Amino acid sequence: EPEVTQTPSHQVTQMGQEVILRCVPISNHLYFYWYRQILGQKVEFLVSFYNNEISEKSEIFDDQFSVERPDGSNFTLKIRSTKLEDSAMYFCASSVAALRPDTQYFGPGTRLTVL
Amino acid sequence: KNQVEQSPQSLIILEGKNCTLQCNYTVSPFSNLRWYKQDTGRGPVSLTIMTFSENTKSNGRYTATLDADTKQSSLHITASQLSDSASYICVVNYFGNEKLTFGTGTRLTIIP
């Protein structure tokens, strides 16, 4: 069964460094999403992406964040200058969205630790 | 204020027993409500999606109900199994946008 994959599974970085989290959505899906979950807290929406542009973003998704679909298969989340409070689990999701409401399929997540 | 409230926060039941998890939401205007299962350290997995016009939706041993008038939903699990141990998250979608609003979840533990 097709699934969303994410790399790396765990990323440790120093505060102020840039990180890129990578995701490979399910191949026939058209909508892509990033979510984060701080340890012990609820999942929070960051951004949705369709047709090579951001379709919606939350207040969390400020200028430090950017997303890209560089090659038609990967979907990346970049954090330019990481802060301690960026430490969280980051989930990528994708959906077909040909018919609303659509099921979003989540990847296994990348645990980001900022020291 | 959290727009999606779930209860109980945690629940422990014996294997084979049934249980019901509750969700209250204030999201408006409302488009659809979803239930997800999340194993520890893993991504959420979709169980059911209901639009505002649906009252119930089943997926195997999982049955979700929705009352859009009272803004309440429940997830009923029958004949629980050890593999049902996970967090169950109620998720609500605003009408007209793609943002999903997540509840804090109910942590369910099944004991043999």
PDB file of C-alpha atoms in Angstrom:
ATOM      1  CA  GLU A   1       0.000   0.000   0.000  1.00  0.00           C
ATOM      2  CA  PRO A   2       1.437   3.419  -0.935  1.00  0.00           C
ATOM      3  CA  GLU A   3       2.507   5.577   1.968  1.00  0.00           C
ATOM      4  CA  VAL A   4       4.002   8.949   2.760  1.00  0.00           C
ATOM      5  CA  THR A   5       7.661   8.760   3.716  1.00  0.00           C
ATOM      6  CA  GLN A   6       9.758  11.292   5.612  1.00  0.00           C
ATOM      7  CA  THR A   7      13.471  11.777   6.170  1.00  0.00           C
ATOM      8  CA  PRO A   8      15.290  12.001   8.430  1.00  0.00           C
ATOM      9  CA  SER A   9      13.410  10.295  11.242  1.00  0.00           C
ATOM     10  CA  HIS A  10      15.323  12.379  13.783  1.00  0.00           C
ATOM     11  CA  GLN A  11      17.224  15.634  13.267  1.00  0.00           C
ATOM     12  CA  VAL A  12      19.317  17.339  15.916  1.00  0.00           C
ATOM     13  CA  THR A  13      20.510  20.871  15.231  1.00  0.00           C
ATOM     14  CA  GLN A  14      21.960  23.881  16.980  1.00  0.00           C
ATOM     15  CA  MET A  15      19.829  26.959  17.546  1.00  0.00           C
ATOM     16  CA  GLY A  16      20.159  29.360  14.632  1.00  0.00           C
ATOM     17  CA  GLN A  17      20.960  26.676  12.077  1.00  0.00           C
ATOM     18  CA  GLU A  18      18.890  25.959   9.003  1.00  0.00           C
ATOM     19  CA  VAL A  19      17.161  22.602   8.635  1.00  0.00           C
ATOM     20  CA  ILE A  20      15.359  20.981   5.746  1.00  0.00           C
ATOM     21  CA  LEU A  21      12.830  18.262   6.408  1.00  0.00           C
ATOM     22  CA  ARG A  22      11.963  16.030   3.488  1.00  0.00           C
ATOM     23  CA  CYS A  23       8.812  14.213   2.517  1.00  0.00           C
ATOM     24  CA  VAL A  24       7.781  12.009  -0.396  1.00  0.00           C
ATOM     25  CA  PRO A  25       3.985  12.170  -0.728  1.00  0.00           C
ATOM     26  CA  ILE A  26       1.896   9.411  -2.269  1.00  0.00           C
ATOM     27  CA  SER A  27       2.499   9.589  -6.004  1.00  0.00           C
ATOM     28  CA  ASN A  28      -0.968  10.465  -7.364  1.00  0.00           C
ATOM     29  CA  HIS A  29      -1.764  12.963  -4.612  1.00  0.00           C
ATOM     30  CA  LEU A  30      -2.153  16.642  -5.420  1.00  0.00           C
ATOM     31  CA  TYR A  31      -2.375  18.360  -2.026  1.00  0.00           C
ATOM     32  CA  PHE A  32       0.465  18.445   0.470  1.00  0.00           C
ATOM     33  CA  TYR A  33       0.594  19.537   4.097  1.00  0.00           C
ATOM     34  CA  TRP A  34       2.957  20.089   6.985  1.00  0.00           C
ATOM     35  CA  TYR A  35       1.911  19.770  10.629  1.00  0.00           C
ATOM     36  CA  ARG A  36       3.842  19.895  13.845  1.00  0.00           C
ATOM     37  CA  GLN A  37       3.287  18.356  17.256  1.00  0.00           C
ATOM     38  CA  ILE A  38       5.187  19.645  20.261  1.00  0.00           C
ATOM     39  CA  LEU A  39       5.760  16.859  22.767  1.00  0.00           C
ATOM     40  CA  GLY A  40       2.617  16.203  24.778  1.00  0.00           C
ATOM     41  CA  GLN A  41       0.542  18.716  22.822  1.00  0.00           C
ATOM     42  CA  LYS A  42      -1.953  18.539  19.982  1.00  0.00           C
ATOM     43  CA  VAL A  43      -1.136  18.413  16.310  1.00  0.00           C
ATOM     44  CA  GLU A  44      -1.063  21.874  14.694  1.00  0.00           C
ATOM     45  CA  PHE A  45      -1.540  22.801  11.047  1.00  0.00           C
ATOM     46  CA  LEU A  46       1.355  24.685   9.457  1.00  0.00           C
ATOM     47  CA  VAL A  47       0.753  24.916   5.716  1.00  0.00           C
ATOM     48  CA  SER A  48      -0.995  23.419   2.727  1.00  0.00           C
ATOM     49  CA  PHE A  49       0.431  23.354  -0.793  1.00  0.00           C
ATOM     50  CA  TYR A  50      -1.249  22.795  -4.143  1.00  0.00           C
ATOM     51  CA  ASN A  51      -0.246  23.416  -7.734  1.00  0.00           C
ATOM     52  CA  ASN A  52       3.227  24.582  -6.692  1.00  0.00           C
ATOM     53  CA  GLU A  53       2.082  27.265  -4.340  1.00  0.00           C
ATOM     54  CA  ILE A  54       0.950  27.708  -0.758  1.00  0.00           C
ATOM     55  CA  SER A  55      -2.830  27.506  -0.576  1.00  0.00           C
ATOM     56  CA  GLU A  56      -3.140  28.151   3.133  1.00  0.00           C
ATOM     57  CA  LYS A  57      -0.897  28.732   6.133  1.00  0.00           C
ATOM     58  CA  SER A  58      -1.310  29.181   9.865  1.00  0.00           C
ATOM     59  CA  GLU A  59      -0.004  31.944  12.089  1.00  0.00           C
ATOM     60  CA  ILE A  60       2.782  29.589  13.142  1.00  0.00           C
ATOM     61  CA  PHE A  61       4.132  29.518   9.586  1.00  0.00           C
ATOM     62  CA  ASP A  62       6.071  32.789   9.686  1.00  0.00           C
ATOM     63  CA  ASP A  63       8.966  34.059   7.560  1.00  0.00           C
ATOM     64  CA  GLN A  64      11.316  31.497   9.099  1.00  0.00           C
ATOM     65  CA  PHE A  65       9.453  28.715   7.331  1.00  0.00           C
ATOM     66  CA  SER A  66       9.259  27.885   3.652  1.00  0.00           C
ATOM     67  CA  VAL A  67       8.052  24.944   1.580  1.00  0.00           C
ATOM     68  CA  GLU A  68       9.060  23.681  -1.807  1.00  0.00           C
ATOM     69  CA  ARG A  69       8.354  20.879  -4.235  1.00  0.00           C
ATOM     70  CA  PRO A  70      11.705  20.894  -6.005  1.00  0.00           C
ATOM     71  CA  ASP A  71      11.425  17.915  -8.316  1.00  0.00           C
ATOM     72  CA  GLY A  72       7.853  16.672  -8.615  1.00  0.00           C
ATOM     73  CA  SER A  73       8.239  13.973  -5.994  1.00  0.00           C
ATOM     74  CA  ASN A  74       9.779  15.534  -2.895  1.00  0.00           C
ATOM     75  CA  PHE A  75       8.080  18.085  -0.670  1.00  0.00           C
ATOM     76  CA  THR A  76      10.313  19.968   1.747  1.00  0.00           C
ATOM     77  CA  LEU A  77       9.927  22.162   4.796  1.00  0.00           C
ATOM     78  CA  LYS A  78      12.785  24.555   5.510  1.00  0.00           C
ATOM     79  CA  ILE A  79      13.308  26.350   8.786  1.00  0.00           C
ATOM     80  CA  ARG A  80      15.868  29.107   8.188  1.00  0.00           C
ATOM     81  CA  SER A  81      17.072  29.879  11.697  1.00  0.00           C
ATOM     82  CA  THR A  82      15.870  27.338  14.202  1.00  0.00           C
ATOM     83  CA  LYS A  83      14.749  28.300  17.693  1.00  0.00           C
ATOM     84  CA  LEU A  84      14.460  26.149  20.785  1.00  0.00           C
ATOM     85  CA  GLU A  85      10.670  26.262  20.495  1.00  0.00           C
ATOM     86  CA  ASP A  86      10.845  24.684  17.035  1.00  0.00           C
ATOM     87  CA  SER A  87      11.637  21.363  18.721  1.00  0.00           C
ATOM     88  CA  ALA A  88       8.720  19.142  17.792  1.00  0.00           C
ATOM     89  CA  MET A  89       7.576  16.249  15.643  1.00  0.00           C
ATOM     90  CA  TYR A  90       6.903  17.416  12.102  1.00  0.00           C
ATOM     91  CA  PHE A  91       4.423  15.462  10.023  1.00  0.00           C
ATOM     92  CA  CYS A  92       3.952  15.636   6.289  1.00  0.00           C
ATOM     93  CA  ALA A  93       0.597  14.614   4.804  1.00  0.00           C
ATOM     94  CA  SER A  94      -0.869  14.312   1.334  1.00  0.00           C
ATOM     95  CA  SER A  95      -4.291  13.855  -0.197  1.00  0.00           C
ATOM     96  CA  VAL A  96      -5.867  13.298  -3.580  1.00  0.00           C
ATOM     97  CA  ALA A  97      -8.432  16.026  -3.008  1.00  0.00           C
ATOM     98  CA  ALA A  98     -10.228  15.217  -6.212  1.00  0.00           C
ATOM     99  CA  LEU A  99     -13.369  14.958  -4.125  1.00  0.00           C
ATOM    100  CA  ARG A 100     -13.851  16.854  -0.879  1.00  0.00           C
ATOM    101  CA  PRO A 101     -13.672  15.990   1.979  1.00  0.00           C
ATOM    102  CA  ASP A 102     -10.486  14.115   1.388  1.00  0.00           C
ATOM    103  CA  THR A 103      -8.514  11.717   3.530  1.00  0.00           C
ATOM    104  CA  GLN A 104      -5.111  13.056   4.464  1.00  0.00           C
ATOM    105  CA  TYR A 105      -2.424  10.403   4.742  1.00  0.00           C
ATOM    106  CA  PHE A 106       0.286  11.197   7.246  1.00  0.00           C
ATOM    107  CA  GLY A 107       3.927  10.226   7.185  1.00  0.00           C
ATOM    108  CA  PRO A 108       5.743   8.784  10.202  1.00  0.00           C
ATOM    109  CA  GLY A 109       7.178  12.173  11.159  1.00  0.00           C
ATOM    110  CA  THR A 110      10.573  13.776  11.722  1.00  0.00           C
ATOM    111  CA  ARG A 111      11.531  14.510  15.290  1.00  0.00           C
ATOM    112  CA  LEU A 112      13.403  17.833  15.331  1.00  0.00           C
ATOM    113  CA  THR A 113      15.489  18.645  18.385  1.00  0.00           C
ATOM    114  CA  VAL A 114      16.968  22.138  18.623  1.00  0.00           C
ATOM    115  CA  LEU A 115      19.767  22.544  21.162  1.00  0.00           C
TER     116      LEU A 115
ATOM    117  CA  LYS B   1      -9.786  28.631  23.831  1.00  0.00           C
ATOM    118  CA  ASN B   2      -9.432  25.169  22.376  1.00  0.00           C
ATOM    119  CA  GLN B   3     -12.060  24.761  19.671  1.00  0.00           C
ATOM    120  CA  VAL B   4     -12.057  20.960  19.863  1.00  0.00           C
ATOM    121  CA  GLU B   5     -12.404  19.408  23.311  1.00  0.00           C
ATOM    122  CA  GLN B   6     -12.164  15.679  23.948  1.00  0.00           C
ATOM    123  CA  SER B   7     -13.048  13.525  26.899  1.00  0.00           C
ATOM    124  CA  PRO B   8     -11.892  11.614  28.734  1.00  0.00           C
ATOM    125  CA  GLN B   9      -8.226  12.583  28.547  1.00  0.00           C
ATOM    126  CA  SER B  10      -7.299   8.972  29.183  1.00  0.00           C
ATOM    127  CA  LEU B  11      -9.114   5.674  29.482  1.00  0.00           C
ATOM    128  CA  ILE B  12      -8.096   2.164  30.493  1.00  0.00           C
ATOM    129  CA  ILE B  13     -10.316  -0.796  29.612  1.00  0.00           C
ATOM    130  CA  LEU B  14     -10.052  -4.561  29.508  1.00  0.00           C
ATOM    131  CA  GLU B  15      -9.488  -6.324  26.226  1.00  0.00           C
ATOM    132  CA  GLY B  16     -12.772  -7.294  24.611  1.00  0.00           C
ATOM    133  CA  LYS B  17     -14.760  -4.477  26.198  1.00  0.00           C
ATOM    134  CA  ASN B  18     -16.424  -1.608  24.346  1.00  0.00           C
ATOM    135  CA  CYS B  19     -15.780   2.077  24.908  1.00  0.00           C
ATOM    136  CA  THR B  20     -16.975   5.471  23.713  1.00  0.00           C
ATOM    137  CA  LEU B  21     -14.880   8.585  23.312  1.00  0.00           C
ATOM    138  CA  GLN B  22     -16.393  12.062  23.183  1.00  0.00           C
ATOM    139  CA  CYS B  23     -15.653  15.190  21.185  1.00  0.00           C
ATOM    140  CA  ASN B  24     -17.198  18.662  21.480  1.00  0.00           C
ATOM    141  CA  TYR B  25     -16.323  21.394  19.037  1.00  0.00           C
ATOM    142  CA  THR B  26     -17.020  25.068  18.522  1.00  0.00           C
ATOM    143  CA  VAL B  27     -15.560  25.369  15.034  1.00  0.00           C
ATOM    144  CA  SER B  28     -17.874  27.370  12.803  1.00  0.00           C
ATOM    145  CA  PRO B  29     -18.752  27.258   9.998  1.00  0.00           C
ATOM    146  CA  PHE B  30     -18.218  23.547  10.038  1.00  0.00           C
ATOM    147  CA  SER B  31     -17.477  21.350   7.044  1.00  0.00           C
ATOM    148  CA  ASN B  32     -16.487  17.922   8.268  1.00  0.00           C
ATOM    149  CA  LEU B  33     -15.287  16.020  11.302  1.00  0.00           C
ATOM    150  CA  ARG B  34     -12.648  13.315  11.337  1.00  0.00           C
ATOM    151  CA  TRP B  35     -11.392  10.774  13.814  1.00  0.00           C
ATOM    152  CA  TYR B  36      -7.747   9.740  13.698  1.00  0.00           C
ATOM    153  CA  LYS B  37      -5.783   7.057  15.542  1.00  0.00           C
ATOM    154  CA  GLN B  38      -2.227   7.943  16.531  1.00  0.00           C
ATOM    155  CA  ASP B  39       0.197   5.383  17.867  1.00  0.00           C
ATOM    156  CA  THR B  40       2.996   6.746  20.040  1.00  0.00           C
ATOM    157  CA  GLY B  41       5.696   8.348  17.905  1.00  0.00           C
ATOM    158  CA  ARG B  42       3.793   7.803  14.661  1.00  0.00           C
ATOM    159  CA  GLY B  43       1.677   9.871  12.317  1.00  0.00           C
ATOM    160  CA  PRO B  44      -2.121   9.957  12.673  1.00  0.00           C
ATOM    161  CA  VAL B  45      -4.128   7.434  10.672  1.00  0.00           C
ATOM    162  CA  SER B  46      -7.605   8.320   9.426  1.00  0.00           C
ATOM    163  CA  LEU B  47     -10.493   6.270  10.805  1.00  0.00           C
ATOM    164  CA  THR B  48     -13.602   8.135   9.652  1.00  0.00           C
ATOM    165  CA  ILE B  49     -14.664  11.359   7.948  1.00  0.00           C
ATOM    166  CA  MET B  50     -18.195  12.733   8.290  1.00  0.00           C
ATOM    167  CA  THR B  51     -19.671  15.771   6.612  1.00  0.00           C
ATOM    168  CA  PHE B  52     -22.132  17.998   8.449  1.00  0.00           C
ATOM    169  CA  SER B  53     -25.024  16.091   6.853  1.00  0.00           C
ATOM    170  CA  GLU B  54     -23.953  12.654   8.080  1.00  0.00           C
ATOM    171  CA  ASN B  55     -24.972  11.166  11.424  1.00  0.00           C
ATOM    172  CA  THR B  56     -22.838   8.066  11.557  1.00  0.00           C
ATOM    173  CA  LYS B  57     -19.923   6.397   9.827  1.00  0.00           C
ATOM    174  CA  SER B  58     -18.401   2.991  10.489  1.00  0.00           C
ATOM    175  CA  ASN B  59     -14.992   1.528   9.800  1.00  0.00           C
ATOM    176  CA  GLY B  60     -14.810  -2.036  11.067  1.00  0.00           C
ATOM    177  CA  ARG B  61     -15.025  -1.988  14.859  1.00  0.00           C
ATOM    178  CA  TYR B  62     -15.015   1.818  14.888  1.00  0.00           C
ATOM    179  CA  THR B  63     -18.288   3.744  14.661  1.00  0.00           C
ATOM    180  CA  ALA B  64     -18.385   7.529  14.727  1.00  0.00           C
ATOM    181  CA  THR B  65     -21.516   9.582  15.316  1.00  0.00           C
ATOM    182  CA  LEU B  66     -22.115  13.254  14.731  1.00  0.00           C
ATOM    183  CA  ASP B  67     -24.736  15.672  16.023  1.00  0.00           C
ATOM    184  CA  ALA B  68     -24.137  18.934  14.172  1.00  0.00           C
ATOM    185  CA  ASP B  69     -26.864  20.703  16.148  1.00  0.00           C
ATOM    186  CA  THR B  70     -25.182  20.143  19.501  1.00  0.00           C
ATOM    187  CA  LYS B  71     -21.677  20.106  17.970  1.00  0.00           C
ATOM    188  CA  GLN B  72     -20.859  16.738  19.481  1.00  0.00           C
ATOM    189  CA  SER B  73     -19.292  13.595  18.092  1.00  0.00           C
ATOM    190  CA  SER B  74     -18.438  10.250  19.565  1.00  0.00           C
ATOM    191  CA  LEU B  75     -16.240   7.337  18.568  1.00  0.00           C
ATOM    192  CA  HIS B  76     -17.396   3.917  19.690  1.00  0.00           C
ATOM    193  CA  ILE B  77     -14.966   1.005  19.680  1.00  0.00           C
ATOM    194  CA  THR B  78     -16.403  -2.465  19.989  1.00  0.00           C
ATOM    195  CA  ALA B  79     -14.650  -5.634  21.155  1.00  0.00           C
ATOM    196  CA  SER B  80     -11.422  -3.804  21.923  1.00  0.00           C
ATOM    197  CA  GLN B  81      -8.059  -5.371  21.080  1.00  0.00           C
ATOM    198  CA  LEU B  82      -4.610  -4.745  22.508  1.00  0.00           C
ATOM    199  CA  SER B  83      -3.665  -3.044  19.224  1.00  0.00           C
ATOM    200  CA  ASP B  84      -6.340  -0.418  19.849  1.00  0.00           C
ATOM    201  CA  SER B  85      -4.067   1.135  22.477  1.00  0.00           C
ATOM    202  CA  ALA B  86      -3.324   4.579  21.032  1.00  0.00           C
ATOM    203  CA  SER B  87      -4.437   8.192  21.103  1.00  0.00           C
ATOM    204  CA  TYR B  88      -7.699   8.959  19.342  1.00  0.00           C
ATOM    205  CA  ILE B  89      -7.954  12.433  17.958  1.00  0.00           C
ATOM    206  CA  CYS B  90     -11.035  14.353  16.887  1.00  0.00           C
ATOM    207  CA  VAL B  91     -10.307  16.761  14.030  1.00  0.00           C
ATOM    208  CA  VAL B  92     -12.613  19.422  12.633  1.00  0.00           C
ATOM    209  CA  ASN B  93     -12.403  21.179   9.280  1.00  0.00           C
ATOM    210  CA  TYR B  94     -13.636  24.713   8.748  1.00  0.00           C
ATOM    211  CA  PHE B  95     -15.934  25.197   5.811  1.00  0.00           C
ATOM    212  CA  GLY B  96     -14.156  26.757   2.864  1.00  0.00           C
ATOM    213  CA  ASN B  97     -10.571  26.197   3.907  1.00  0.00           C
ATOM    214  CA  GLU B  98      -8.139  23.377   4.302  1.00  0.00           C
ATOM    215  CA  LYS B  99      -7.022  23.944   7.869  1.00  0.00           C
ATOM    216  CA  LEU B 100      -7.678  21.020  10.198  1.00  0.00           C
ATOM    217  CA  THR B 101      -8.196  21.836  13.869  1.00  0.00           C
ATOM    218  CA  PHE B 102      -7.071  19.009  16.128  1.00  0.00           C
ATOM    219  CA  GLY B 103      -8.281  18.060  19.570  1.00  0.00           C
ATOM    220  CA  THR B 104      -5.827  17.041  22.281  1.00  0.00           C
ATOM    221  CA  GLY B 105      -6.890  13.428  22.005  1.00  0.00           C
ATOM    222  CA  THR B 106      -7.962  10.625  24.304  1.00  0.00           C
ATOM    223  CA  ARG B 107      -5.230   8.230  25.337  1.00  0.00           C
ATOM    224  CA  LEU B 108      -6.754   4.705  25.278  1.00  0.00           C
ATOM    225  CA  THR B 109      -5.011   1.778  26.927  1.00  0.00           C
ATOM    226  CA  ILE B 110      -6.284  -1.765  26.495  1.00  0.00           C
ATOM    227  CA  ILE B 111      -5.125  -4.232  29.125  1.00  0.00           C
ATOM    228  CA  PRO B 112      -5.277  -8.027  28.806  1.00  0.00           C
TER     229      PRO B 112
END
